[in-house]
Structures are given as structure tokens and as C-alpha cells.
Tab-separated table of N, CA and C in Angstrom:
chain	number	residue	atom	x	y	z
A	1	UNK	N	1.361	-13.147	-16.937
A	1	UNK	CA	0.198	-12.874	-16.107
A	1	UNK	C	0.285	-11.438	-15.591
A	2	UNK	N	-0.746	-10.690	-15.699
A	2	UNK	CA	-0.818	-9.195	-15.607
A	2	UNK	C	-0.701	-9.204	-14.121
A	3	UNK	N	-0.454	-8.432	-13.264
A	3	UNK	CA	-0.431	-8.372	-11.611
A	3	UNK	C	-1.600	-7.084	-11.479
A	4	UNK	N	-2.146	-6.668	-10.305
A	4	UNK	CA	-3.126	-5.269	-10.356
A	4	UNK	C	-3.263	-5.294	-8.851
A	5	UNK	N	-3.287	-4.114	-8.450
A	5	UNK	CA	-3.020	-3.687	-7.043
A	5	UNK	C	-4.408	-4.220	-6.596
A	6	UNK	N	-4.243	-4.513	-5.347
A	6	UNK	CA	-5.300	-4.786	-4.384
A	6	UNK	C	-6.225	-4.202	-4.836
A	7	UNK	N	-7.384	-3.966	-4.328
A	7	UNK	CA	-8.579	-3.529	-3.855
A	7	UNK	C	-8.386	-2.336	-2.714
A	8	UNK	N	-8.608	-1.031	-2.048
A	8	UNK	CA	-8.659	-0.419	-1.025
A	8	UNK	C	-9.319	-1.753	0.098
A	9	UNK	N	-8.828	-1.321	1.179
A	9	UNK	CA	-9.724	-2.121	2.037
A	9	UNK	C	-10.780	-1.775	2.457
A	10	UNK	N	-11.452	-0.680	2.422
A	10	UNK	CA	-12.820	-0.184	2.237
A	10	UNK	C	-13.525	-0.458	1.421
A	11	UNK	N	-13.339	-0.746	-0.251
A	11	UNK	CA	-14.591	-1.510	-0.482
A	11	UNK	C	-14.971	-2.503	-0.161
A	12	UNK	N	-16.096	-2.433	-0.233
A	12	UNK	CA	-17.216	-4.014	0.034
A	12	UNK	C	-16.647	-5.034	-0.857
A	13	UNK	N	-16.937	-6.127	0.583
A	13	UNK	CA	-16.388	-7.682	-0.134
A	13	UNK	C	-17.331	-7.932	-1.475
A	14	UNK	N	-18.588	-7.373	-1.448
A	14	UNK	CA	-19.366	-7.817	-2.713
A	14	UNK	C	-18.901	-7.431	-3.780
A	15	UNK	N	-18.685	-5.852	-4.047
A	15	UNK	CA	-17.935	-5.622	-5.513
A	15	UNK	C	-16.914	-6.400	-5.955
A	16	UNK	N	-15.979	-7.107	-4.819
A	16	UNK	CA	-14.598	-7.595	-5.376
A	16	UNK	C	-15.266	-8.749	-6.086
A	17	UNK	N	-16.472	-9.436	-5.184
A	17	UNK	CA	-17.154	-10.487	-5.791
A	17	UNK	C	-17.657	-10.447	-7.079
A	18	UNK	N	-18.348	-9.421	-7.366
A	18	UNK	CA	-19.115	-9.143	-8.175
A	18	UNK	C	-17.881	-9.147	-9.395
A	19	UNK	N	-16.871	-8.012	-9.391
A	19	UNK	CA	-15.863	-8.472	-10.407
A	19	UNK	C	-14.998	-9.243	-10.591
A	20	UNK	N	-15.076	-10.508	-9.849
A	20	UNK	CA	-14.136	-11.391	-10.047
A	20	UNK	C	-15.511	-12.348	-10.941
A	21	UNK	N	-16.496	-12.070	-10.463
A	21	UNK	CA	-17.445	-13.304	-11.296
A	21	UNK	C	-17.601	-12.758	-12.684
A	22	UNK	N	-17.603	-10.795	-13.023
A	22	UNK	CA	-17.799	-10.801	-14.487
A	22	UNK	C	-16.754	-10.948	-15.165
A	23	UNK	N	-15.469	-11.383	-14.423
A	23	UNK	CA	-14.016	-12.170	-15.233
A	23	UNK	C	-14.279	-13.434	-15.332
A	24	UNK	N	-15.569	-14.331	-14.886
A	24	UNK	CA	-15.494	-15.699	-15.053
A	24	UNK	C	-14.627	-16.137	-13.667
A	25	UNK	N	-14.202	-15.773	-12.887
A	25	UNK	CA	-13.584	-16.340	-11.955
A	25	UNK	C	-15.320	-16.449	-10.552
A	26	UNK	N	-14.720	-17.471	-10.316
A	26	UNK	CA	-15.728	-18.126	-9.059
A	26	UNK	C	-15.064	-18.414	-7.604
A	27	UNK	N	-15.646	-18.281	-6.572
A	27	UNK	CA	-14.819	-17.984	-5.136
A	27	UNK	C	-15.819	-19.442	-4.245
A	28	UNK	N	-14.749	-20.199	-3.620
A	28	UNK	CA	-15.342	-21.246	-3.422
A	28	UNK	C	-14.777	-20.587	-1.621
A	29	UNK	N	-14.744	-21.052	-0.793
A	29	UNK	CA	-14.779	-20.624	0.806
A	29	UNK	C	-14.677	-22.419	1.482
A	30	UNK	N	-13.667	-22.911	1.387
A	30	UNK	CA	-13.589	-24.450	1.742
A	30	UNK	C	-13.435	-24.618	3.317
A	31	UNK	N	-12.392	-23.696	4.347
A	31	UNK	CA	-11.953	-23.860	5.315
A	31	UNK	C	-13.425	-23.785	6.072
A	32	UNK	N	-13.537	-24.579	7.580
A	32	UNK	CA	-14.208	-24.020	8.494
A	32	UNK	C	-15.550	-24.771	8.630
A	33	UNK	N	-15.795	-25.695	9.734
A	33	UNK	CA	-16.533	-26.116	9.997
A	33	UNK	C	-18.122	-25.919	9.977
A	34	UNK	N	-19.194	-26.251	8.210
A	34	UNK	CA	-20.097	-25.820	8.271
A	34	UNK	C	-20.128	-24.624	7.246
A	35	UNK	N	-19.279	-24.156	7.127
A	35	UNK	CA	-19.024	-23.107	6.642
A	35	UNK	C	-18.337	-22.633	5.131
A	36	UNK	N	-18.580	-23.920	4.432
A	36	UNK	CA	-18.682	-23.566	3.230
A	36	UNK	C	-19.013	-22.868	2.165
A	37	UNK	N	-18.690	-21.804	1.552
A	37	UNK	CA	-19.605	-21.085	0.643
A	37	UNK	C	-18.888	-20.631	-0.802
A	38	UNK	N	-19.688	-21.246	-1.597
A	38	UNK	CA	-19.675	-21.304	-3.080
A	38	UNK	C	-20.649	-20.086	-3.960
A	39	UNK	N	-19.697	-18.899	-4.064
A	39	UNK	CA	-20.675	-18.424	-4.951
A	39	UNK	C	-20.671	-18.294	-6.387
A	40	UNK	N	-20.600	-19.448	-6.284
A	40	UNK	CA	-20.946	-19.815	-8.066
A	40	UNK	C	-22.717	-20.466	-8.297
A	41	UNK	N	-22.587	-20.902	-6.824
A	41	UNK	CA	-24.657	-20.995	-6.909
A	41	UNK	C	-25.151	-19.650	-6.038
A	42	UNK	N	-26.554	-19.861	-6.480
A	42	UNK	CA	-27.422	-18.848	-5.399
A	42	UNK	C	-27.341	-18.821	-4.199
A	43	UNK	N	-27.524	-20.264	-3.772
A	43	UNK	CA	-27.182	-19.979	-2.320
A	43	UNK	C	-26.394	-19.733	-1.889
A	44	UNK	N	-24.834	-19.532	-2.638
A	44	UNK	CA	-23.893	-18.923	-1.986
A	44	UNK	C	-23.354	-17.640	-2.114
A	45	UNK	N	-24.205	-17.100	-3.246
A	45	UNK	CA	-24.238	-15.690	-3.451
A	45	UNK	C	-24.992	-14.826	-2.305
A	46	UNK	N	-26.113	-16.021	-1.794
A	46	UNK	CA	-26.752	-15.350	-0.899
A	46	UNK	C	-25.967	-15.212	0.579
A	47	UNK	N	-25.467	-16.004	1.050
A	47	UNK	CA	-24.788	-16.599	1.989
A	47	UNK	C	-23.989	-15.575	2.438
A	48	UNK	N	-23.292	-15.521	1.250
A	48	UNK	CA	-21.967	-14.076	1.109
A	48	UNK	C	-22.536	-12.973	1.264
A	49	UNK	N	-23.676	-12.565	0.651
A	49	UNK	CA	-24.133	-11.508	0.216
A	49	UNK	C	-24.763	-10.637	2.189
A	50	UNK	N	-25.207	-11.725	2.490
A	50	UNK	CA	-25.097	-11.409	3.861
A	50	UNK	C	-24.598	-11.372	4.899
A	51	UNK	N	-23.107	-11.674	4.878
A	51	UNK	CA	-21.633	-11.743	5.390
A	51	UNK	C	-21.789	-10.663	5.479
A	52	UNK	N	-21.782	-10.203	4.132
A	52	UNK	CA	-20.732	-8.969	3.896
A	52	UNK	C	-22.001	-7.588	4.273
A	53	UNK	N	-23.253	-7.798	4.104
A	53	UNK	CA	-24.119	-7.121	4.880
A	53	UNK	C	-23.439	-6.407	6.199
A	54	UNK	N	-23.553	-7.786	6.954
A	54	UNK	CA	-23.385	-7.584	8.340
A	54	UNK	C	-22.350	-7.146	8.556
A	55	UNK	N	-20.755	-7.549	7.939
A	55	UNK	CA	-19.167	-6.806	8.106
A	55	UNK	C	-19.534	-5.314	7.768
A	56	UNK	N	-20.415	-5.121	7.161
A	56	UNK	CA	-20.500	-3.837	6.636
A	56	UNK	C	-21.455	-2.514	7.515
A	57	UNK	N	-21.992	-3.611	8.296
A	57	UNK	CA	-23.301	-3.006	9.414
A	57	UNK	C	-21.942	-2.811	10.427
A	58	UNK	N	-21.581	-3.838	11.250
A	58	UNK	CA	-20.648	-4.017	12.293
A	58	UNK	C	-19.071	-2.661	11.883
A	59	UNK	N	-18.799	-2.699	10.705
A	59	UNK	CA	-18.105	-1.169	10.347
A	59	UNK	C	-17.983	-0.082	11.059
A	60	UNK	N	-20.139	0.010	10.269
A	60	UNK	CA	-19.759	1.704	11.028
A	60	UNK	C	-20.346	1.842	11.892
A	61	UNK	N	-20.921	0.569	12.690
A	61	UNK	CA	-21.047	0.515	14.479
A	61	UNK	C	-19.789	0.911	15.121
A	62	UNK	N	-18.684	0.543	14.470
A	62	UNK	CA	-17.449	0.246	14.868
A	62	UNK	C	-17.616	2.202	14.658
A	63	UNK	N	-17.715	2.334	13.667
A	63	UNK	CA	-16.896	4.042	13.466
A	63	UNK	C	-17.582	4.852	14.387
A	64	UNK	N	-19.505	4.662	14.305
A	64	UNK	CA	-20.446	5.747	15.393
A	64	UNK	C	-20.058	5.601	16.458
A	65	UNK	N	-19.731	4.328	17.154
A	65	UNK	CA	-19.068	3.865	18.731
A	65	UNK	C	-17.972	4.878	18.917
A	66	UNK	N	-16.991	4.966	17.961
A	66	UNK	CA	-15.592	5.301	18.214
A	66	UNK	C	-16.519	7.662	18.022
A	67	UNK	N	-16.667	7.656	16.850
A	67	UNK	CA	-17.119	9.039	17.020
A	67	UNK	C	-17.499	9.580	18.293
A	68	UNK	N	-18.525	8.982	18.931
A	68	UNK	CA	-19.226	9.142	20.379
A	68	UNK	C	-18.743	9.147	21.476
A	69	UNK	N	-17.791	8.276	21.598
A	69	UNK	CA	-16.573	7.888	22.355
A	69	UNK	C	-15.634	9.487	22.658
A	70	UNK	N	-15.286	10.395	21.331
A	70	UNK	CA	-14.364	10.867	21.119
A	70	UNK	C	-15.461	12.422	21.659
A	71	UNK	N	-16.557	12.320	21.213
A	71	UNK	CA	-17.329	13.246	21.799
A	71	UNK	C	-17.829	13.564	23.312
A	72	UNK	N	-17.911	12.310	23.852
A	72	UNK	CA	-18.336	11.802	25.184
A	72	UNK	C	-17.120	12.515	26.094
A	73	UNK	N	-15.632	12.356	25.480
A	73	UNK	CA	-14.330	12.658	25.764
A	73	UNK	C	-14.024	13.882	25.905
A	74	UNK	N	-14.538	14.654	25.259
A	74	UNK	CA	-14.158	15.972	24.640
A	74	UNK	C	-15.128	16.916	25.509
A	75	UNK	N	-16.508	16.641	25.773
A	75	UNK	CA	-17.245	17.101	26.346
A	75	UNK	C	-16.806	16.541	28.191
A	76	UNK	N	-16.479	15.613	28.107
A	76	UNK	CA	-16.427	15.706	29.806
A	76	UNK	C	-14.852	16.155	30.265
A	77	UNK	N	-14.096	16.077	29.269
A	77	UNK	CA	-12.455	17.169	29.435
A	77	UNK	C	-12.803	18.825	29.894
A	78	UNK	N	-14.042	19.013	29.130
A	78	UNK	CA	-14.743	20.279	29.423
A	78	UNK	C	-15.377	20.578	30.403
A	79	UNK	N	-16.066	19.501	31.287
A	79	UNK	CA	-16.567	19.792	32.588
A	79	UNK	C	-15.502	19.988	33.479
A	80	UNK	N	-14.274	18.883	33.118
A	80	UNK	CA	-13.696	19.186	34.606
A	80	UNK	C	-12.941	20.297	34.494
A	81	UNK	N	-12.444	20.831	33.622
A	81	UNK	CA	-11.780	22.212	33.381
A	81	UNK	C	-12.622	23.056	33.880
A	82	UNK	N	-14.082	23.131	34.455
A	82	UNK	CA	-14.790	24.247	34.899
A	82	UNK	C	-14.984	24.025	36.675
């Protein structure tokens, strides 16, 4: 069995999806109350497909928050120095 390095953790959960399905491999999501998702049907392509939307929205909320943060910082280090 061939081994192959991870994925970066920056790409999107969809590509990994996307190439594990044009190997024929299918991702079933069993744990978790309600929360099943199979994307080997549509609806769970869809399901996923908007997971990973939103992990992907919530990102670079995460990064503009932190940028602004660092600006907000930088600029008021500068007031009180005056």
C-alpha cells in the first residue's frame, strides 16, 4: 500500500473530497447526533459542501479579526507614545 503525505492544512475540505471520490473512495461521517453525512449521495455532497463553505467563511473572519486587531494595536501604541 503506497503511503502519501497529508494534504497542507489549508486546503479546502472539498478538494480532499473531491479527490478521494475521483479514486472511487466515498466518505461516510457516522459519529454525532443527527449528523450524519454521506457523500456518496447528493444530499451529502451538499451537506458537506456547505460545512466546508462556512469553515472556510469563519477562516478568514478568523484572519481579518486577527489583522485588525494587530492594526488597532499598532496604531494606539502610537498614540500613547505622543
Amino acid at each position: 500500500m503506497e503511503t502519501r503525505p497529508a494534504r497542507p492544512e489549508s486546503a479546502p475540505p472539498g478538494d480532499t473530497v473531491h479527490d478521494l471520490t475521483a479514486h472511487g473512495v466515498g466518505l461516510k461521517v457516522l459519529t454525532g447526533q443527527g449528523t450524519a453525512i454521506d457523500i456518496t449521495t447528493a444530499a451529502g455532497k451538499l451537506v458537506f459542501g456547505i460545512f466546508a463553505a462556512l469553515a472556510e467563511f469563519e477562516r478568514e473572519l478568523i484572519s481579518e479579526r486577527t489583522l485588525a486587531g494587530l492594526v488597532g494595536c499598532r496604531y494606539s501604541s502610537r498614540l500613547d507614545v505622543m
